[in-house]
Amino acid sequence: MATKKNPNNNRNNNKKLQELEVNREDGTDQFLTTNQGLRINDNQNSLKAGERGATLLEDFILREKITHFDHERIPERIVHARGSAAHGVFKVYESMAKYTKAKFLQDPSRETPVFVRFSTVAGSRGSTDLARDVRGFAVKFYTDEGNYDLVGNNIPVFFIQDAIKFPDLVHAVKPEPHNEIPQAASAHDTFWDFISLMPESMHMIMWLMSDRAIPRSFRMMEGFGVHTFRFVNEAGKATFVKFHWKPLLGVHSVAWDEAQKISGKDPDFHRRDLWEAIENGDFPEWELGVQLVAEADEHKFEFDLLDSTKIIPEELVPVQRIGKLTLNRNPDNFFAETEQVAFHLGHVVSGIDFTNDPLLQGRLFSYTDTQLKRLGSPNFHEIPINRTVAPLHNNQRDGHMRQTINQGRVSYEPNTLAGGCPFQAAMKDGGFHTFEERVDAKKVRARSESFHDHFSQATLFYNSQSPAEQKHIVDALRFELGKVETVAVRERMLGLLKQVGTGLADKVAAGLGLLVPRKAEEPMNRSFGADTNPKSVQPKKVKSSIEKSEALSMENTVKNSIKTRKVAALIADGFDGDALDAMKKALEAEGAMLKTVAPKLGAIKSASGKEITADFSFLTAASVLFDAVYVPGGAASIEMLGGEADAYHFVNEAFRHCKAIAATGEGVDFVGDTFVSRAKDDAGVILGEKAGKVAGDFIAAIAQHRNWDREMTRKVPA
Ligand code: HDE
């Protein structure tokens, strides 16, 4: 789709941008050259022994071009291969100096440049955006004290408690190794075989089977640092911290049937959505939230703060919003920036420190290791997108593709020949000083008993969902387990779901045509070494201190805006131009977009003879790519749409996916011939004579995102 160039999307004057500028290349008005700067005279023909003769080895221009091409690809990320990114800025609201000495969290006037990459986890680089999957939410802050990476996800917990299980998890979810099927999907035997033996994953599975795993947009996702980290202040005092990103547009998702269809109609749906929003000047925004827990309160919860399969419910520790992230510029080059950006949990600044979470600890190793493989050199920090804006001086030297030209003869420390430079930084000068956590322990391969509850928060999550959200979880499990061929795996999963309780297993079992096992398989928990008797360490359900958490349901999210929502207007020659204009004006006044969809592209004439150009035809658009549908009147237009199967399908499908639908004038008759006629009392169906009159109700209905209750009561084939 064409996008209007955003006038505000210019390069603001920050250090990171100036740095990237040095490496920007633009061929406008320039000669074509080789990599050595030699001007090329003929880029159409290779050098041959005669016009019909063999190509000569001498052709260094051909060889240079083909060799470079042969080496264009680098290994994709082993997980999170499919991603999209944008530049932006972060500003703290007020100083957090009480908790952290990190300077970028202290000065509200300081704008810190950021680069944010969103991703799916399981699929390859070219896979669909709409997979049922966790989304990565990785933020690189280019602070004046060095780069800080907050490498999080859109789900606040993880599948496993210990990093040593990560390769198993990823092998299980990736396409099966014998036939490389299925791509970007967890609905297959190896994934569920593994999960059915890992009760610790049950909380994460609840989130993954919920609509959180099929977001409407990257711009409408929460983000979470997942692990508990530490803030450390100037006095050396630490406070536990969990990080959150709260999207100002709210948290919204699509329907699973819709997600599958979008995967065919526009597999780049999320990438395109992010790109277009930024090009249009609709800059995505999130607030940074923190949950702070005093060191003294470490053991006051019924779960362990070091266990990444647990959240701290917001009812127990509220999320304080401390700053804002705004994405305001698209990358210039996907490979140079989005593909080459290298995140690492270990990229921290003074004032932010780790905990002993065993998942976090393993990640501290993995990220640099993977960059060495993927980017091919220990100098990956010199790639423009990875460069710090803080001064960088050390005695590391050489290596593949070294760019820095270090001066002088000294590359060691201590030295006198360079006057002792570069020298260590005292703490007062920002030198990083690891938090001095007391350690007095035996070396063991073991898991703390405080990690043994695997079900309480899974139950809390399920109980906190609205009836429609619970139905989606049941349907997702029926879908995923229905694709599993090994019946024993399905049954083991039912045994685990039974322990989540609340009748969930019965509902899933009914869809699978199975019975819930009366007793969960005995040595269910395999997360112990060979010499441990699993019966003595069975997962225990702990009593949650709360029954429900409002923050866990998307039903309670922000629903007061239709900003950036896309509305389709179905028109044909003879449409009611005044109605279309009035609806467009009303929607645009609220920050939404109205796009016309017609039987053909090109000029479409209104009833009064005014021509407009259709944005899409029924072949190039589909209801799944829009948030809502409007059918204006105009007798001739409605008659023509009446002959279009695609027009009926458009409305029926939007209805099936619980979207807001409006019709005016003769458009009401058209809608009356669709399944919408079964639901005239539906809150999301707005019918009336005049566009100006119905616009207000239509806008209110779109702001609700979806009328999910519709699918509880209406059965619509679409
Ligand atoms: Fe990652 N993860 N991860 N991960 N992760 C990678 O690093 C790893 C985990 C996350 O946009 C890899 O550069 C281990 C949790 C994001 O470039 C790799 C473990 C969370 C991204 C890696 C985890 C994440 C990655 C692959 C278990 C949420 C994409 C490519 C101990 C808090 C970053 C790369 C981007 C990427 C390892 C678990 C988030 C292999 C070993 C938990 C958002 O290093």
Coordinates of C-alpha atoms in Angstrom, one line a residue, residues 108-640:
P108 CA 13.7 14.0 32.4
S109 CA 15.2 16.4 29.9
R110 CA 17.5 13.7 28.5
E111 CA 16.3 12.0 25.3
T112 CA 18.0 8.6 24.9
P113 CA 18.0 7.2 21.3
V114 CA 16.7 3.6 21.1
F115 CA 16.4 0.9 18.5
V116 CA 13.6 -1.6 19.1
R117 CA 13.2 -5.0 17.4
F118 CA 10.0 -7.1 17.5
S119 CA 10.0 -10.7 16.5
T120 CA 8.3 -14.0 16.5
V121 CA 10.3 -16.9 18.0
A122 CA 9.9 -20.1 16.2
G123 CA 9.7 -19.3 12.5
S124 CA 12.4 -18.6 9.9
R125 CA 13.2 -15.2 8.6
G126 CA 10.6 -15.4 5.8
S127 CA 7.8 -16.9 7.9
T128 CA 4.4 -15.2 8.6
D129 CA 4.0 -12.5 11.2
L130 CA 0.8 -14.0 12.4
A131 CA 2.1 -17.3 13.8
R132 CA 0.7 -18.3 17.2
D133 CA 3.9 -17.5 19.1
V134 CA 5.6 -15.3 21.7
R135 CA 6.8 -12.0 20.4
G136 CA 10.2 -10.7 21.2
F137 CA 10.4 -7.0 22.3
A138 CA 14.1 -6.1 22.4
V139 CA 15.1 -2.5 23.2
K140 CA 18.6 -1.1 22.8
F141 CA 19.1 2.2 24.7
Y142 CA 22.1 4.1 23.3
T143 CA 22.8 5.9 26.7
D144 CA 25.7 8.2 27.3
E145 CA 27.1 5.6 29.7
G146 CA 27.0 2.8 27.2
N147 CA 24.4 0.6 25.6
Y148 CA 21.7 -0.9 27.7
D149 CA 19.7 -3.8 26.2
L150 CA 16.3 -4.7 27.6
V151 CA 15.7 -8.0 25.7
G152 CA 12.2 -9.0 26.6
N153 CA 9.1 -10.6 25.3
N154 CA 5.3 -9.8 25.1
I155 CA 4.6 -12.4 27.6
P156 CA 5.9 -11.9 31.2
V157 CA 6.9 -15.5 31.9
F158 CA 8.8 -18.2 30.1
F159 CA 8.5 -22.0 29.4
I160 CA 11.4 -23.2 31.5
Q161 CA 13.1 -22.3 34.8
D162 CA 16.7 -23.2 33.9
A163 CA 18.7 -22.2 30.8
I164 CA 19.9 -25.8 30.4
K165 CA 16.5 -26.7 29.0
F166 CA 16.5 -24.0 26.3
P167 CA 18.0 -26.1 23.5
D168 CA 15.5 -28.8 24.2
L169 CA 12.6 -26.4 24.1
V170 CA 13.8 -24.8 20.9
H171 CA 14.4 -28.2 19.2
A172 CA 11.0 -29.3 20.2
V173 CA 9.2 -26.2 18.8
K174 CA 11.1 -25.8 15.6
P175 CA 10.0 -27.7 12.5
E176 CA 10.5 -31.4 13.0
P177 CA 14.0 -32.4 11.8
H178 CA 13.1 -35.2 9.5
N179 CA 10.8 -33.3 7.2
E180 CA 11.1 -29.6 8.3
I181 CA 7.3 -29.4 9.0
P182 CA 5.6 -27.3 10.3
Q183 CA 7.0 -23.8 9.7
A184 CA 6.4 -21.2 12.5
A185 CA 3.9 -23.3 14.4
S186 CA 3.8 -25.1 17.7
A187 CA 0.9 -27.3 16.7
H188 CA 2.9 -30.5 16.2
D189 CA 4.0 -33.6 18.2
T190 CA 7.5 -32.7 19.3
F191 CA 6.5 -29.5 20.9
W192 CA 3.6 -30.9 22.9
D193 CA 5.6 -34.1 23.7
F194 CA 8.2 -31.9 25.4
I195 CA 5.6 -29.6 27.0
S196 CA 3.6 -32.5 28.4
L197 CA 6.7 -33.6 30.3
M198 CA 7.5 -30.0 31.6
P199 CA 4.8 -29.0 34.0
E200 CA 6.8 -25.9 34.8
S201 CA 5.7 -24.6 31.3
M202 CA 2.0 -24.5 32.2
H203 CA 1.8 -20.9 33.2
M204 CA 3.5 -19.9 29.9
I205 CA 1.2 -22.3 28.0
M206 CA -1.8 -20.4 29.3
W207 CA -0.4 -17.1 27.9
L208 CA 0.7 -18.8 24.6
M209 CA -2.8 -20.3 24.0
S210 CA -4.4 -17.0 24.8
D211 CA -4.9 -14.2 22.3
R212 CA -1.7 -12.6 23.5
A213 CA 0.1 -14.9 21.0
I214 CA -1.7 -13.4 18.0
P215 CA -1.4 -9.6 18.5
R216 CA -3.3 -7.1 16.3
S217 CA -0.1 -5.1 16.0
F218 CA 3.3 -4.8 17.5
R219 CA 2.1 -1.3 18.5
M220 CA -0.6 -3.0 20.6
M221 CA 1.5 -5.4 22.6
E222 CA 2.8 -5.2 26.1
G223 CA 6.5 -6.0 26.7
F224 CA 8.1 -7.6 29.7
G225 CA 11.7 -8.0 30.9
V226 CA 10.5 -11.3 32.3
H227 CA 13.3 -11.9 34.9
T228 CA 13.7 -10.0 38.1
F229 CA 16.6 -7.6 37.8
R230 CA 18.2 -5.2 40.2
F231 CA 18.4 -1.5 40.4
V232 CA 21.4 -0.2 42.3
N233 CA 21.6 3.4 43.6
E234 CA 24.6 5.6 44.2
A235 CA 24.8 4.3 47.8
G236 CA 25.1 0.7 46.5
K237 CA 21.6 -0.1 47.7
A238 CA 19.7 -2.6 45.5
T239 CA 16.0 -3.0 44.8
F240 CA 14.5 -5.8 42.8
V241 CA 12.8 -4.6 39.6
K242 CA 10.6 -6.2 37.0
F243 CA 10.3 -4.2 33.7
H244 CA 7.0 -3.7 31.8
W245 CA 6.2 -1.8 28.5
K246 CA 2.6 -0.6 28.4
P247 CA 1.3 0.4 25.0
L248 CA -0.7 3.6 24.9
L249 CA -3.0 2.2 22.3
G250 CA -3.9 -0.7 24.6
V251 CA -3.3 -4.5 24.2
H252 CA -5.3 -6.0 21.4
S253 CA -5.4 -9.2 19.4
V254 CA -6.9 -10.8 16.3
A255 CA -9.0 -13.9 16.2
W256 CA -7.2 -17.2 15.4
D257 CA -9.3 -17.8 12.2
E258 CA -8.3 -14.3 11.2
A259 CA -4.6 -14.8 12.0
Q260 CA -4.5 -17.9 9.8
K261 CA -6.1 -16.0 6.9
I262 CA -3.9 -12.9 7.3
S263 CA -0.9 -15.3 7.0
G264 CA -2.1 -15.9 3.5
K265 CA -3.4 -12.5 2.5
D266 CA -0.5 -10.5 4.0
P267 CA 2.2 -12.5 5.8
D268 CA 4.0 -9.1 6.4
F269 CA 1.0 -7.7 8.3
H270 CA 2.8 -6.7 11.5
R271 CA 5.9 -5.5 9.6
R272 CA 3.8 -3.4 7.3
D273 CA 1.6 -2.1 10.1
L274 CA 4.7 -0.8 12.1
W275 CA 6.3 0.7 9.0
E276 CA 3.2 2.5 7.8
A277 CA 2.3 3.8 11.2
I278 CA 5.7 5.4 11.5
E279 CA 5.6 6.7 7.9
N280 CA 2.2 8.3 8.6
G281 CA 3.5 10.0 11.7
D282 CA 1.4 7.8 14.0
F283 CA 4.4 7.1 16.2
P284 CA 3.9 4.0 18.4
E285 CA 4.3 4.8 22.2
W286 CA 4.8 2.7 25.3
E287 CA 5.3 3.7 28.9
L288 CA 8.1 2.0 30.8
G289 CA 6.7 0.5 34.0
V290 CA 8.6 -0.9 36.9
Q291 CA 7.5 -3.2 39.8
L292 CA 9.9 -2.5 42.7
V293 CA 10.5 -4.9 45.6
A294 CA 12.9 -4.1 48.5
E295 CA 15.7 -6.6 49.0
A296 CA 14.3 -7.3 52.4
D297 CA 11.0 -8.4 50.9
E298 CA 12.6 -11.1 48.7
H299 CA 10.9 -13.9 50.4
K300 CA 7.6 -12.4 51.2
F301 CA 5.7 -13.9 48.2
E302 CA 4.3 -17.4 47.7
F303 CA 6.5 -17.7 44.6
D304 CA 10.2 -17.2 44.1
L305 CA 11.3 -13.9 42.5
L306 CA 14.1 -15.8 40.7
D307 CA 11.6 -18.1 39.0
S308 CA 10.9 -16.9 35.4
T309 CA 7.7 -18.9 35.2
K310 CA 6.1 -16.5 37.7
I311 CA 4.8 -12.9 37.6
I312 CA 4.4 -10.6 40.4
P313 CA 0.7 -9.8 40.2
E314 CA 0.1 -6.1 39.8
E315 CA -2.3 -6.3 42.8
L316 CA 0.6 -7.3 45.0
V317 CA 3.1 -4.8 43.6
P318 CA 1.7 -2.0 41.4
V319 CA 3.4 -1.1 38.1
Q320 CA 4.8 2.5 38.3
R321 CA 5.1 4.2 35.0
I322 CA 8.4 6.0 34.8
G323 CA 9.0 7.0 31.2
K324 CA 8.0 6.9 27.6
L325 CA 9.3 5.2 24.5
T326 CA 8.4 6.6 21.1
L327 CA 9.3 5.0 17.8
N328 CA 9.6 7.7 15.2
R329 CA 11.9 6.5 12.4
N330 CA 12.0 3.5 10.2
P331 CA 15.3 1.9 9.4
D332 CA 17.0 2.9 6.2
N333 CA 18.2 -0.6 5.4
F334 CA 16.8 -3.8 6.8
F335 CA 20.0 -5.8 6.7
A336 CA 22.3 -3.2 8.0
E337 CA 20.1 -2.3 11.0
T338 CA 17.3 -4.9 11.8
E339 CA 19.3 -7.9 10.8
Q340 CA 22.7 -6.9 12.2
V341 CA 21.5 -5.5 15.5
A342 CA 23.0 -7.6 18.3
F343 CA 21.1 -7.6 21.6
H344 CA 22.6 -9.0 24.8
L345 CA 21.2 -9.2 28.3
G346 CA 24.7 -8.5 29.5
H347 CA 24.8 -5.0 27.9
V348 CA 24.0 -3.1 31.1
V349 CA 24.9 0.3 32.5
S350 CA 25.9 1.1 36.0
G351 CA 22.7 1.1 38.2
I352 CA 21.2 -2.0 36.6
D353 CA 22.3 -5.5 37.7
F354 CA 21.3 -9.1 37.5
T355 CA 19.8 -11.7 39.9
N356 CA 20.5 -15.4 40.2
D357 CA 17.5 -16.4 38.1
P358 CA 19.0 -19.5 36.4
L359 CA 17.3 -18.6 33.1
L360 CA 18.8 -15.1 33.2
Q361 CA 22.2 -16.5 34.1
G362 CA 22.3 -18.8 31.1
R363 CA 21.2 -16.0 28.8
L364 CA 24.2 -14.0 29.9
F365 CA 26.3 -16.5 28.1
S366 CA 24.2 -17.2 25.0
Y367 CA 23.9 -13.8 23.4
T368 CA 27.5 -12.9 22.7
D369 CA 28.2 -16.5 21.7
T370 CA 25.4 -16.4 19.1
Q371 CA 26.5 -13.0 17.7
L372 CA 30.0 -14.5 17.1
K373 CA 28.4 -17.2 15.0
R374 CA 25.8 -15.0 13.3
L375 CA 27.8 -11.9 12.6
G376 CA 31.1 -13.7 12.3
S377 CA 33.5 -11.6 14.2
P378 CA 34.2 -10.3 17.7
N379 CA 34.1 -6.9 16.2
F380 CA 30.3 -7.0 15.8
H381 CA 30.1 -4.0 18.2
E382 CA 31.7 -1.9 15.4
I383 CA 28.7 -2.4 13.1
P384 CA 27.0 1.0 13.0
I385 CA 23.7 -0.1 14.6
N386 CA 25.6 -1.7 17.5
R387 CA 28.0 1.1 18.2
T388 CA 27.7 2.8 21.5
V389 CA 27.5 6.6 21.6
A390 CA 29.5 6.5 24.8
P391 CA 33.3 6.7 24.3
L392 CA 34.9 3.3 23.9
H393 CA 38.5 2.6 24.8
N394 CA 40.2 -0.7 25.6
N395 CA 43.0 -2.9 24.7
Q396 CA 41.0 -5.3 22.5
R397 CA 42.6 -5.5 19.1
D398 CA 42.4 -7.0 15.6
G399 CA 40.0 -9.8 14.5
H400 CA 37.9 -10.1 11.4
M401 CA 36.7 -6.9 9.8
R402 CA 38.3 -4.6 12.4
Q403 CA 37.3 -1.0 11.6
T404 CA 38.9 0.9 14.4
I405 CA 42.4 2.1 13.7
N406 CA 44.0 2.0 17.1
Q407 CA 46.9 4.4 17.5
G408 CA 50.2 3.9 19.4
R409 CA 52.1 0.8 20.4
V410 CA 50.4 0.0 23.7
S411 CA 47.6 -2.5 23.8
Y412 CA 48.0 -3.7 27.3
E413 CA 47.3 -2.6 30.8
P414 CA 49.0 -1.7 33.2
N415 CA 51.4 0.3 31.1
T416 CA 53.7 3.3 31.5
L417 CA 54.4 3.9 27.8
A418 CA 50.9 5.3 27.3
G419 CA 50.8 7.0 30.6
G420 CA 48.7 4.2 32.0
C421 CA 45.8 4.9 29.6
P422 CA 43.1 3.9 29.1
F423 CA 42.6 3.6 32.9
Q424 CA 40.0 2.0 35.1
A425 CA 37.0 4.1 36.2
A426 CA 36.3 4.6 39.9
M427 CA 32.7 4.1 40.9
K428 CA 32.3 7.8 41.2
D429 CA 33.3 8.1 37.6
G430 CA 30.7 5.5 36.5
G431 CA 32.9 2.4 36.7
F432 CA 30.6 -0.7 36.8
H433 CA 30.7 -2.3 40.1
T434 CA 28.8 -5.6 40.5
F435 CA 26.3 -5.8 43.2
E436 CA 28.0 -7.5 46.2
E437 CA 25.5 -10.3 46.7
R438 CA 26.4 -12.6 49.6
V439 CA 27.1 -16.1 48.5
D440 CA 27.5 -19.0 50.9
A441 CA 26.5 -22.3 49.3
K442 CA 27.4 -25.7 48.1
K443 CA 28.0 -26.3 44.4
V444 CA 24.9 -28.3 43.3
R445 CA 22.9 -29.2 40.3
A446 CA 19.5 -28.7 41.8
R447 CA 16.4 -26.7 41.7
S448 CA 15.2 -24.8 44.7
E449 CA 12.0 -26.1 46.3
S450 CA 10.6 -22.6 46.0
F451 CA 10.4 -23.3 42.2
H452 CA 8.2 -26.4 42.6
D453 CA 4.7 -24.8 42.1
H454 CA 3.9 -25.0 38.5
F455 CA 0.1 -24.5 38.4
S456 CA -1.1 -21.8 40.8
Q457 CA -0.3 -18.9 38.4
A458 CA -1.6 -20.9 35.4
T459 CA -4.9 -21.1 37.3
L460 CA -4.7 -17.4 38.2
F461 CA -4.2 -16.5 34.6
Y462 CA -7.1 -18.6 33.3
N463 CA -9.4 -17.4 36.1
S464 CA -8.6 -13.8 35.3
Q465 CA -9.8 -14.1 31.7
S466 CA -13.2 -13.1 30.4
P467 CA -15.5 -15.9 29.2
A468 CA -14.6 -15.1 25.6
E469 CA -10.9 -15.2 26.3
Q470 CA -11.3 -18.5 28.1
K471 CA -13.1 -19.9 25.1
H472 CA -10.2 -18.8 22.9
I473 CA -7.8 -20.6 25.2
V474 CA -9.9 -23.8 25.0
D475 CA -10.2 -23.5 21.2
A476 CA -6.4 -22.9 20.9
L477 CA -5.6 -26.0 22.9
R478 CA -8.1 -28.0 20.8
F479 CA -6.5 -26.7 17.7
E480 CA -2.9 -27.3 18.8
L481 CA -3.5 -30.7 20.5
G482 CA -5.8 -31.7 17.6
K483 CA -2.8 -31.4 15.3
V484 CA -0.8 -33.7 17.5
E485 CA -0.9 -37.2 16.1
T486 CA 0.3 -39.1 19.2
V487 CA -2.7 -39.8 21.4
A488 CA -0.6 -40.4 24.4
V489 CA 0.8 -36.9 24.2
R490 CA -2.7 -35.4 24.0
E491 CA -3.7 -37.4 27.0
R492 CA -0.6 -36.3 29.0
M493 CA -1.5 -32.7 28.2
L494 CA -5.0 -33.3 29.5
G495 CA -3.5 -34.6 32.7
L496 CA -1.5 -31.3 33.1
L497 CA -4.5 -29.1 32.2
K498 CA -6.5 -31.0 34.8
Q499 CA -4.1 -29.6 37.4
V500 CA -4.7 -26.1 36.2
G501 CA -8.2 -27.0 37.2
T502 CA -11.4 -24.9 36.6
G503 CA -12.9 -27.4 34.2
L504 CA -10.4 -26.4 31.4
A505 CA -9.3 -30.0 30.8
D506 CA -12.8 -31.2 30.4
K507 CA -13.6 -28.6 27.8
V508 CA -10.4 -29.4 25.8
A509 CA -11.0 -33.1 26.1
A510 CA -14.5 -32.8 24.7
G511 CA -13.1 -31.2 21.6
L512 CA -10.5 -33.9 21.2
G513 CA -13.0 -36.7 21.7
L514 CA -10.9 -38.0 24.7
L515 CA -11.4 -38.5 28.4
V516 CA -9.4 -36.6 30.9
P517 CA -7.0 -39.1 32.6
R518 CA -8.3 -39.8 36.1
K519 CA -4.9 -39.5 37.6
A520 CA -2.1 -37.4 36.2
E521 CA 0.8 -39.6 35.2
E522 CA 3.0 -40.2 38.2
P523 CA 6.6 -39.1 37.6
M524 CA 5.2 -36.2 35.7
N525 CA 7.9 -33.8 36.7
R526 CA 11.1 -34.6 34.8
S527 CA 13.0 -31.5 35.8
F528 CA 15.4 -33.4 38.2
G529 CA 18.6 -35.3 37.8
A530 CA 18.7 -39.1 37.5
D531 CA 19.4 -39.7 41.2
T532 CA 16.4 -37.7 42.5
N533 CA 13.3 -39.6 43.3
P534 CA 10.7 -37.6 41.3
K535 CA 7.9 -38.7 43.7
S536 CA 9.4 -36.8 46.5
V537 CA 9.6 -33.6 44.5
Q538 CA 6.3 -33.6 42.6
P539 CA 5.0 -30.1 41.7
K540 CA 3.0 -28.6 44.5
K541 CA 0.1 -26.2 44.1
V542 CA 0.5 -23.2 46.3
K543 CA -2.4 -21.2 47.4
S544 CA -2.3 -17.9 45.4
S545 CA -2.8 -14.8 47.6
I546 CA -5.2 -13.5 44.9
E547 CA -7.9 -15.3 42.9
K548 CA -8.0 -12.9 39.9
S549 CA -5.8 -10.2 38.4
E550 CA -7.5 -7.6 36.3
A551 CA -4.2 -6.7 34.5
L552 CA -4.1 -10.2 33.0
S553 CA -7.2 -9.8 30.9
M554 CA -7.2 -7.8 27.7
E555 CA -10.8 -7.1 28.3
N556 CA -9.7 -4.4 30.8
T557 CA -7.2 -2.7 28.5
V558 CA -7.4 0.8 27.0
K559 CA -10.5 1.1 24.8
N560 CA -11.0 4.8 24.4
S561 CA -9.4 5.4 21.0
I562 CA -9.7 4.4 17.4
K563 CA -6.4 6.0 16.5
T564 CA -4.7 4.3 13.5
R565 CA -7.6 1.8 13.1
K566 CA -8.3 0.9 9.5
V567 CA -11.9 0.9 8.3
A568 CA -13.0 -0.5 4.9
A569 CA -15.8 1.2 3.0
L570 CA -17.4 -1.1 0.4
I571 CA -18.4 1.0 -2.7
A572 CA -19.3 0.7 -6.4
D573 CA -20.4 3.2 -9.0
G574 CA -23.4 5.1 -7.8
F575 CA -22.4 5.1 -4.1
D576 CA -23.6 7.8 -1.7
G577 CA -20.7 10.3 -1.9
D578 CA -22.1 12.5 0.9
A579 CA -22.3 9.6 3.3
L580 CA -18.8 8.4 2.5
D581 CA -17.4 11.9 3.0
A582 CA -19.2 12.3 6.3
M583 CA -18.0 9.0 7.6
K584 CA -14.5 9.6 6.4
K585 CA -14.4 13.0 8.1
A586 CA -15.7 11.6 11.4
L587 CA -13.3 8.7 11.4
E588 CA -10.3 10.8 10.5
A589 CA -11.1 13.3 13.1
E590 CA -10.6 10.5 15.6
G591 CA -7.3 9.4 14.0
A592 CA -8.6 6.4 12.1
M593 CA -8.3 5.7 8.4
L594 CA -11.0 5.0 5.9
K595 CA -10.0 3.0 2.7
T596 CA -12.4 2.3 -0.1
V597 CA -12.8 -1.3 -1.5
A598 CA -14.6 -1.6 -4.8
P599 CA -15.2 -4.3 -7.5
K600 CA -12.4 -2.8 -9.6
L601 CA -9.5 -0.4 -9.2
G602 CA -9.5 3.1 -10.7
A603 CA -12.2 5.7 -10.8
I604 CA -15.5 5.0 -9.0
K605 CA -18.4 7.5 -9.6
S606 CA -20.6 8.6 -6.8
A607 CA -24.4 9.0 -7.3
S608 CA -23.8 12.7 -7.9
G609 CA -21.1 12.0 -10.5
K610 CA -18.1 12.8 -8.4
E611 CA -15.1 10.5 -9.1
I612 CA -12.9 9.0 -6.5
T613 CA -10.1 6.5 -6.9
A614 CA -10.6 3.1 -5.2
D615 CA -7.9 2.3 -2.7
F616 CA -8.4 -1.5 -3.2
S617 CA -10.4 -4.0 -5.2
F618 CA -12.0 -7.1 -3.7
L619 CA -9.0 -9.0 -5.1
T620 CA -6.3 -6.8 -3.3
A621 CA -8.1 -6.4 0.0
A622 CA -9.8 -8.7 2.5
S623 CA -11.8 -8.0 5.7
V624 CA -9.1 -9.6 7.8
L625 CA -6.8 -6.7 7.0
F626 CA -9.2 -4.1 8.5
D627 CA -10.6 -3.3 11.9
A628 CA -14.2 -2.4 10.8
V629 CA -16.4 -2.2 7.7
Y630 CA -18.8 0.5 6.5
V631 CA -21.3 0.1 3.7
P632 CA -22.7 3.5 2.5
G633 CA -25.9 3.6 0.5
G634 CA -26.5 4.5 -3.1
A635 CA -29.0 2.3 -5.0
A636 CA -26.8 1.6 -8.0
S637 CA -23.7 0.9 -5.8
I638 CA -25.7 -1.6 -3.6
E639 CA -27.1 -3.3 -6.6
M640 CA -23.7 -3.8 -8.1

